[in-house]
Short mmCIF file of C-alpha atoms in Angstrom, two decimals:
data_model
loop_
_atom_site.label_atom_id
_atom_site.label_comp_id
_atom_site.label_asym_id
_atom_site.label_seq_id
_atom_site.Cartn_x
_atom_site.Cartn_y
_atom_site.Cartn_z
CA MET G 1 101.75 91.64 76.30
CA GLY G 2 100.86 92.20 79.98
CA ASP G 3 97.24 93.24 80.36
CA SER G 4 97.66 94.61 83.89
CA GLU G 5 99.21 97.85 85.02
CA ILE G 6 102.66 98.03 86.56
CA LYS G 7 102.11 99.13 90.16
CA LEU G 8 104.44 101.49 92.01
CA ILE G 9 104.05 101.83 95.79
CA SER G 10 105.82 105.06 96.69
CA GLY G 11 106.51 106.56 100.10
CA PRO G 12 109.05 107.08 102.88
CA THR G 13 111.18 104.29 104.29
CA HIS G 14 109.45 102.52 107.23
CA ALA G 15 105.96 103.63 106.15
CA GLY G 16 104.84 100.05 105.47
CA LYS G 17 105.42 99.61 101.72
CA THR G 18 106.91 96.11 102.05
CA THR G 19 104.16 95.00 104.43
CA PHE G 20 101.52 96.29 102.04
CA MET G 21 103.15 94.47 99.13
CA SER G 22 103.23 91.25 101.19
CA GLN G 23 99.51 91.59 101.89
CA VAL G 24 98.86 91.98 98.16
CA ALA G 25 101.01 88.92 97.41
CA SER G 26 99.13 86.77 99.93
CA ASN G 27 95.92 87.24 97.93
CA LEU G 28 97.42 86.27 94.57
CA VAL G 29 97.71 82.79 93.05
CA GLY G 30 100.71 82.02 90.89
CA VAL G 31 104.51 82.10 90.89
CA LYS G 32 105.77 84.91 93.15
CA ILE G 33 109.29 86.28 92.94
CA TYR G 34 110.37 88.78 95.62
CA ILE G 35 113.64 90.72 95.47
CA ASP G 36 114.84 93.43 97.88
CA PHE G 37 117.10 95.82 96.00
CA GLU G 38 118.00 97.57 99.25
CA ASP G 39 120.18 94.53 99.97
CA SER G 40 123.78 95.42 99.11
CA GLN G 41 124.44 92.00 97.54
CA VAL G 42 121.35 92.21 95.37
CA ARG G 43 122.31 95.68 94.15
CA ALA G 44 125.30 94.15 92.38
CA LEU G 45 123.11 92.04 90.05
CA GLY G 46 124.07 92.24 86.41
CA PRO G 47 122.25 91.33 83.15
CA GLY G 48 123.18 87.66 83.50
CA ASP G 49 121.74 87.50 87.01
CA LEU G 50 118.49 89.09 85.85
CA GLN G 51 118.22 86.49 83.09
CA ALA G 52 118.76 83.77 85.71
CA ILE G 53 115.89 85.18 87.79
CA GLU G 54 113.57 84.98 84.77
CA GLU G 55 114.66 81.41 84.08
CA THR G 56 114.04 80.42 87.71
CA ALA G 57 110.53 81.88 87.53
CA ALA G 58 109.87 79.93 84.32
CA GLU G 59 111.05 76.68 85.93
CA ILE G 60 108.84 77.18 88.99
CA ARG G 61 105.87 77.96 86.77
CA LYS G 62 106.48 74.79 84.75
CA LYS G 63 106.63 72.65 87.92
CA GLU G 64 103.58 74.19 89.56
CA THR G 65 101.25 74.21 86.55
CA GLU G 66 100.53 71.42 84.13
CA ASP G 67 100.76 73.57 81.05
CA GLY G 68 103.37 76.01 82.39
CA ALA G 69 101.00 78.89 81.80
CA GLY G 70 100.35 80.12 85.36
CA ARG G 71 100.66 83.78 86.27
CA VAL G 72 104.04 85.15 87.32
CA PHE G 73 104.18 87.98 89.86
CA TYR G 74 107.32 90.00 90.53
CA PHE G 75 107.67 92.05 93.70
CA PHE G 76 110.64 94.41 93.66
CA ASP G 77 111.47 96.44 96.78
CA GLU G 78 113.33 99.75 96.37
CA ILE G 79 113.64 99.30 92.62
CA GLN G 80 115.57 102.58 92.17
CA ASN G 81 118.68 100.78 93.45
CA LEU G 82 118.85 98.60 90.32
CA GLN G 83 120.63 100.40 87.53
CA GLY G 84 118.68 100.22 84.27
CA TRP G 85 115.63 98.72 85.99
CA GLU G 86 113.22 100.37 83.55
CA ASN G 87 114.16 98.22 80.56
CA TRP G 88 114.03 95.01 82.56
CA VAL G 89 110.65 95.79 84.10
CA ASP G 90 109.35 96.80 80.68
CA ARG G 91 110.43 93.48 79.19
CA LEU G 92 108.94 91.43 82.03
CA HIS G 93 105.64 93.25 81.70
CA ARG G 94 105.48 92.79 77.94
CA GLN G 95 106.09 89.08 78.47
CA GLY G 96 102.93 88.94 80.59
CA ALA G 97 104.24 89.20 84.16
CA GLU G 98 102.40 91.22 86.79
CA ILE G 99 104.77 93.60 88.52
CA TYR G 100 104.72 95.44 91.84
CA LEU G 101 107.47 97.92 92.70
CA THR G 102 108.26 99.98 95.77
CA SER G 103 110.42 103.07 96.02
CA SER G 104 111.31 105.52 98.78
CA ARG G 105 112.30 108.21 96.28
CA SER G 106 109.71 110.78 95.27
CA LYS G 107 111.50 111.68 92.03
CA LEU G 108 110.80 108.19 90.73
CA ILE G 109 107.06 108.96 90.61
CA ASN G 110 107.31 111.28 87.60
CA GLU G 111 109.94 109.14 85.88
CA PHE G 112 107.77 106.06 86.34
CA SER G 113 104.61 107.77 85.07
CA SER G 114 106.41 109.03 81.99
CA ARG G 115 108.23 105.77 81.20
CA PHE G 116 105.16 103.56 81.58
CA SER G 117 102.45 105.99 80.50
CA GLY G 118 99.08 104.30 80.02
CA ARG G 119 100.07 101.07 81.75
CA SER G 120 101.05 102.15 85.23
CA LYS G 121 99.37 102.81 88.55
CA ILE G 122 100.86 104.70 91.51
CA LEU G 123 99.88 104.22 95.12
CA ARG G 124 101.35 106.81 97.47
CA LEU G 125 101.88 105.59 101.01
CA PHE G 126 102.27 108.01 103.92
CA PRO G 127 102.81 107.48 107.63
CA PHE G 128 99.49 106.29 109.10
CA SER G 129 96.47 108.57 109.29
CA PHE G 130 94.51 108.96 112.54
CA ARG G 131 91.95 106.45 111.26
CA GLU G 132 94.72 103.93 110.54
CA TYR G 133 96.27 104.68 113.93
CA LEU G 134 93.01 103.74 115.65
CA GLN G 135 92.80 100.56 113.58
CA ILE G 136 96.32 99.48 114.51
CA LYS G 137 95.48 100.17 118.17
CA GLY G 138 92.42 97.93 117.86
CA ASN G 139 89.83 100.66 118.36
CA ARG G 140 86.40 100.51 116.79
CA ILE G 141 85.96 103.66 114.72
CA ALA G 142 82.59 105.26 115.32
CA GLU G 143 81.07 107.75 112.92
CA PRO G 144 82.19 111.26 114.01
CA ASN G 145 78.59 112.55 114.10
CA PHE G 146 77.37 109.77 116.42
CA LEU G 147 79.86 109.93 119.28
CA THR G 148 78.92 109.95 122.95
CA PRO G 149 80.71 112.48 125.23
CA SER G 150 82.81 109.71 126.79
CA SER G 151 83.86 108.23 123.44
CA SER G 152 84.68 111.75 122.20
CA ASP G 153 86.95 112.28 125.21
CA GLU G 154 88.63 108.93 124.62
CA LEU G 155 89.21 109.66 120.93
CA LEU G 156 90.59 113.11 121.72
CA CYS G 157 93.12 111.55 124.12
CA MET G 158 94.14 109.05 121.45
CA PHE G 159 94.41 111.84 118.91
CA PHE G 160 96.93 113.64 121.13
CA GLN G 161 99.00 110.44 121.40
CA TYR G 162 98.91 110.09 117.61
CA PHE G 163 99.79 113.77 117.21
CA GLU G 164 102.85 113.42 119.46
CA ASN G 165 104.19 110.14 118.11
CA GLY G 166 103.38 110.51 114.42
CA GLY G 167 102.28 107.83 112.02
CA PHE G 168 105.17 105.42 111.41
CA PRO G 169 103.77 101.90 111.97
CA ASP G 170 106.52 100.55 114.25
CA VAL G 171 106.60 103.77 116.29
CA ILE G 172 102.87 103.27 116.95
CA LYS G 173 103.08 99.53 117.63
CA ASN G 174 106.00 99.90 120.04
CA ASN G 175 105.02 103.32 121.42
CA ASP G 176 108.66 104.27 120.83
CA ILE G 177 109.36 107.74 119.44
CA SER G 178 113.11 107.00 119.46
CA LEU G 179 112.56 104.94 116.31
CA SER G 180 111.77 108.17 114.45
CA ARG G 181 115.17 109.48 115.46
CA LYS G 182 116.75 106.25 114.20
CA TYR G 183 114.94 106.60 110.85
CA PHE G 184 116.15 110.18 110.57
CA GLU G 185 119.78 109.16 111.15
CA GLU G 186 119.45 106.31 108.64
CA GLU G 187 118.36 108.70 105.90
CA LEU G 188 121.25 111.05 106.67
CA GLN G 189 123.69 108.14 106.36
CA LYS G 190 122.21 107.29 102.96
CA GLY G 191 122.68 110.92 101.99
CA ALA G 192 126.33 110.74 103.03
CA ALA G 193 126.75 107.61 100.91
CA ALA G 194 125.27 109.56 97.99
CA GLY G 195 127.93 112.26 98.36
CA TYR G 196 126.27 114.84 100.61
CA ASP G 197 128.12 116.35 103.58
CA ILE G 198 126.28 114.65 106.44
CA GLN G 199 126.77 117.48 108.92
CA LYS G 200 125.52 120.14 106.52
CA LEU G 201 122.61 117.92 105.49
CA LYS G 202 121.71 117.43 109.15
CA LYS G 203 121.91 121.16 109.96
CA ILE G 204 119.51 121.99 107.13
CA ALA G 205 117.10 119.17 108.03
CA VAL G 206 117.01 119.97 111.76
CA PHE G 207 116.57 123.70 111.13
CA LEU G 208 113.69 123.17 108.70
CA ILE G 209 111.95 120.53 110.83
CA SER G 210 112.13 122.84 113.85
CA ASN G 211 110.61 125.59 111.69
CA MET G 212 107.97 123.48 109.95
CA ALA G 213 104.97 125.27 108.41
CA SER G 214 107.13 128.36 107.91
CA GLU G 215 108.71 130.07 104.93
CA TYR G 216 112.45 129.66 104.48
CA SER G 217 115.10 131.55 102.54
CA SER G 218 118.17 130.23 100.77
CA ASP G 219 120.32 132.86 102.50
CA THR G 220 119.26 131.58 105.92
CA LEU G 221 119.95 127.99 104.92
CA LYS G 222 123.39 128.98 103.62
CA LYS G 223 124.23 130.48 107.01
CA VAL G 224 122.76 127.56 108.95
CA SER G 225 124.55 124.89 106.92
CA GLY G 226 127.76 126.55 105.82
CA LEU G 227 127.02 125.73 102.17
CA GLU G 228 128.59 128.20 99.76
CA SER G 229 125.82 128.80 97.21
CA GLU G 230 122.07 128.79 96.64
CA GLU G 231 122.55 126.06 94.04
CA LEU G 232 124.10 123.76 96.63
CA VAL G 233 121.34 124.57 99.11
CA ASP G 234 118.76 123.64 96.47
CA THR G 235 120.59 120.36 95.81
CA TYR G 236 120.42 119.45 99.50
CA LEU G 237 116.75 120.44 99.67
CA ASP G 238 116.05 118.31 96.61
CA TYR G 239 117.53 115.30 98.39
CA LEU G 240 115.54 115.88 101.60
CA GLU G 241 112.36 116.18 99.56
CA ASP G 242 113.25 113.15 97.43
CA ILE G 243 113.38 110.93 100.56
CA PHE G 244 110.02 112.29 101.80
CA LEU G 245 111.61 113.89 104.87
CA LEU G 246 110.43 117.36 103.84
CA TYR G 247 107.90 118.94 101.47
CA ARG G 248 108.08 122.39 99.88
CA VAL G 249 104.73 124.11 99.36
CA PRO G 250 104.46 127.17 97.09
CA LYS G 251 102.49 130.35 97.67
CA HIS G 252 99.63 130.08 95.18
CA ASN G 253 99.06 133.72 94.34
CA ASN G 254 102.71 134.04 93.32
CA LEU G 255 102.53 131.24 90.77
CA GLN G 256 101.19 133.51 88.04
CA GLU G 257 102.99 136.65 89.22
CA SER G 258 106.49 135.20 89.10
CA GLY G 259 108.15 134.27 85.85
CA LYS G 260 110.80 132.23 87.69
CA GLU G 261 109.79 129.19 89.67
CA LYS G 262 112.69 129.58 92.10
CA ASP G 263 111.45 133.06 93.06
CA ILE G 264 108.12 131.75 94.39
CA PRO G 265 108.03 131.82 98.22
CA ARG G 266 107.62 128.40 99.81
CA LYS G 267 106.78 126.94 103.17
CA ILE G 268 108.38 123.77 104.47
CA TYR G 269 106.55 120.83 106.01
CA SER G 270 107.84 117.67 107.64
CA GLY G 271 107.02 114.18 106.37
CA ASP G 272 105.74 113.14 109.82
CA THR G 273 104.54 115.10 112.85
CA GLY G 274 106.31 112.83 115.33
CA ILE G 275 109.74 113.59 113.91
CA PHE G 276 109.83 117.09 115.47
CA LYS G 277 110.43 115.90 119.04
CA ALA G 278 112.47 112.93 117.91
CA VAL G 279 114.92 115.10 115.98
CA TYR G 280 115.01 118.18 118.21
CA PRO G 281 113.68 117.28 121.69
CA GLY G 282 115.20 120.38 123.31
CA TYR G 283 113.71 122.90 120.91
CA PRO G 284 110.87 125.11 122.20
CA ASP G 285 107.66 123.51 120.99
CA SER G 286 105.37 125.27 118.56
CA LEU G 287 102.10 123.40 118.86
CA GLY G 288 100.38 125.46 116.17
CA LEU G 289 102.99 124.73 113.52
CA ARG G 290 102.96 120.99 114.21
CA PHE G 291 99.17 121.09 114.11
CA GLU G 292 99.30 122.76 110.70
CA ASN G 293 101.79 120.13 109.53
CA LEU G 294 99.38 117.38 110.57
CA VAL G 295 96.62 118.89 108.39
CA PHE G 296 99.04 119.26 105.47
CA LEU G 297 99.86 115.53 105.53
CA GLU G 298 96.18 114.65 105.67
CA LEU G 299 95.54 116.80 102.58
CA LEU G 300 98.28 114.87 100.76
CA ARG G 301 96.62 111.59 101.75
CA ARG G 302 93.43 112.93 100.19
CA GLU G 303 95.36 113.52 96.94
CA LYS G 304 95.02 117.30 96.98
CA GLN G 305 97.38 119.75 95.35
CA VAL G 306 98.39 121.98 98.25
CA PHE G 307 99.39 125.67 98.33
CA TYR G 308 99.15 128.59 100.72
CA PHE G 309 97.71 132.06 100.15
CA ARG G 310 98.89 135.43 101.39
CA ASN G 311 97.87 138.89 100.32
CA LYS G 312 96.94 141.41 103.02
CA ARG G 313 96.26 138.42 105.24
CA GLU G 314 97.16 134.75 105.10
CA CYS G 315 95.25 131.51 104.59
CA ASP G 316 97.12 128.37 105.62
CA PHE G 317 95.99 126.17 102.73
CA VAL G 318 94.29 126.51 99.39
CA THR G 319 93.86 123.23 97.53
CA LYS G 320 93.05 121.89 94.09
CA GLU G 321 91.75 118.49 93.16
CA LYS G 322 94.25 115.99 91.78
CA ASP G 323 94.13 116.95 88.10
CA SER G 324 92.50 120.37 88.29
CA GLN G 325 93.83 123.89 87.69
CA ASN G 326 91.18 125.53 89.89
CA VAL G 327 91.33 126.19 93.62
CA SER G 328 88.44 124.26 95.18
CA ALA G 329 88.95 124.77 98.93
CA ALA G 330 90.46 127.18 101.47
CA ILE G 331 91.41 126.01 104.96
CA GLN G 332 92.68 127.66 108.12
CA VAL G 333 94.24 125.77 111.01
CA SER G 334 93.97 127.17 114.53
CA VAL G 335 94.86 125.79 117.96
CA CYS G 336 93.66 128.93 119.79
CA PHE G 337 90.42 129.70 117.97
CA GLY G 338 88.74 130.62 121.25
CA ASN G 339 91.00 133.68 121.52
CA PRO G 340 89.05 136.66 120.05
CA VAL G 341 92.14 138.16 118.37
CA VAL G 342 93.07 134.81 116.78
CA ARG G 343 89.47 134.20 115.78
CA GLU G 344 89.26 137.49 113.90
CA ARG G 345 92.60 136.93 112.18
CA GLU G 346 91.68 133.45 111.01
CA ILE G 347 88.26 134.48 109.70
CA LEU G 348 89.64 137.51 107.84
CA GLY G 349 92.45 135.50 106.24
CA LEU G 350 90.02 132.79 105.18
CA THR G 351 87.41 135.16 103.72
CA GLU G 352 90.11 136.98 101.74
CA ALA G 353 91.11 133.65 100.15
CA LEU G 354 87.46 132.74 99.53
CA ASP G 355 86.96 136.05 97.72
CA GLU G 356 90.16 135.60 95.72
CA TYR G 357 89.06 132.23 94.33
CA GLY G 358 85.29 132.77 94.16
CA LEU G 359 84.49 130.21 96.85
CA GLU G 360 81.36 130.37 99.00
CA GLU G 361 82.42 128.12 101.87
CA GLY G 362 85.61 127.76 103.89
CA LEU G 363 86.91 125.50 106.66
CA ILE G 364 88.64 126.24 109.97
CA LEU G 365 90.15 123.24 111.74
CA THR G 366 90.58 123.47 115.52
CA MET G 367 91.55 121.19 118.37
CA ASP G 368 87.99 120.76 119.62
CA GLU G 369 85.80 123.77 118.75
CA GLU G 370 82.87 123.36 116.35
CA GLU G 371 80.40 125.88 114.94
CA ILE G 372 79.07 127.41 111.73
CA ILE G 373 79.92 131.06 111.06
CA ILE G 374 78.32 133.36 108.52
CA ALA G 375 81.04 135.90 107.76
CA ASP G 376 80.97 139.15 105.80
CA SER G 377 83.38 139.59 102.92
CA LYS G 378 83.74 142.03 100.05
CA ASP G 379 81.87 139.53 97.83
CA GLY G 380 79.05 139.03 100.31
CA LYS G 381 78.30 136.43 102.96
CA LYS G 382 80.53 133.39 103.34
CA ILE G 383 79.83 130.15 105.21
CA ILE G 384 82.67 129.04 107.47
CA MET G 385 82.58 125.54 108.90
CA VAL G 386 84.54 125.19 112.15
CA LYS G 387 85.46 121.56 112.88
CA SER G 388 87.68 119.69 115.30
CA VAL G 389 90.59 118.28 113.35
CA TRP G 390 90.34 114.72 114.67
CA LYS G 391 86.69 114.43 113.62
CA TRP G 392 87.56 115.89 110.22
CA MET G 393 90.30 113.27 109.87
CA LEU G 394 87.85 110.47 110.67
CA GLU G 395 85.36 111.68 108.04
CA TYR G 396 87.60 110.63 105.17
CA ARG G 397 87.63 107.12 103.79
CA LYS G 398 89.47 106.12 100.66
#
């Protein structure tokens, strides 16, 4: 019986899952078997071929160790492409092998957790964070609270580059936003191969990406795409979410009010901030919405459950800890916080959410403003921390 957990590395294509798995493999001692199930020839493997793989691993182990008892490590890329993979992986693990899997399908996360309950571990990989962006660019990361004015200016410039290009590793390394467009087209082609109408899929994806951080309606998506029914629209949305291209975020204060999950309003967010200009370069830019999308992805990296709040006013994000049922934070995102009208709106929306969930402190993330505000609310005084988003992003270390 394997005494180690089966590891699943989950995230979008081109986010660095294979590279990460290679780094893990380089630190392990034993027999290592790597198979890429994205390869069309490998996808055709049958039961006899899988048995042959096991036999090959056993032979290598026998040659490399005197007693034939060395560890065996399997590394399987894009495991969802192997039909019936669960039973095979289960058998390998019970025989004592250590197993690492990758998948670029979000639906596999729940299936994996359920199938291998108690003996599995999931690592979610996203496009690079700002901290990781600085590392890949070779920058020394100073503590946000100990920055000189010149280093602050330099980091702010780098933040804007990161914000524009997004976090895909090769986009950053090559400073080539056109790669994001290529990735987008690749995923649409996979969707076509899976039976989706590529033009309708593209119309929905482009419309939603160009309206990121906004609510959507099925009726609008029907008109945009030409799909005949809400059910079909939902099927296409499921696919776009399954490949990590889009995320749907529910309105929190409707969760209890609505008896039907499909009736809960939702906002849409993109899987990477750089994809906006790559996919729709001619569309009028909405800096504020992309800025909000950036914060959303950072909250996911921090393993938060993410929602939004709207009653009389709106709060961009309310979050819960990973396994909690209670809202623990409320966050506004503002690119124009210096504008008095915007300032009032953001503070009022945030304090309404703080009152709703019994929180004493809220957060407003800006481009570069910082202060502490003591705000009045119906439940008394609230503390509001105003922080620049790039410093906030550098505060977090996993």
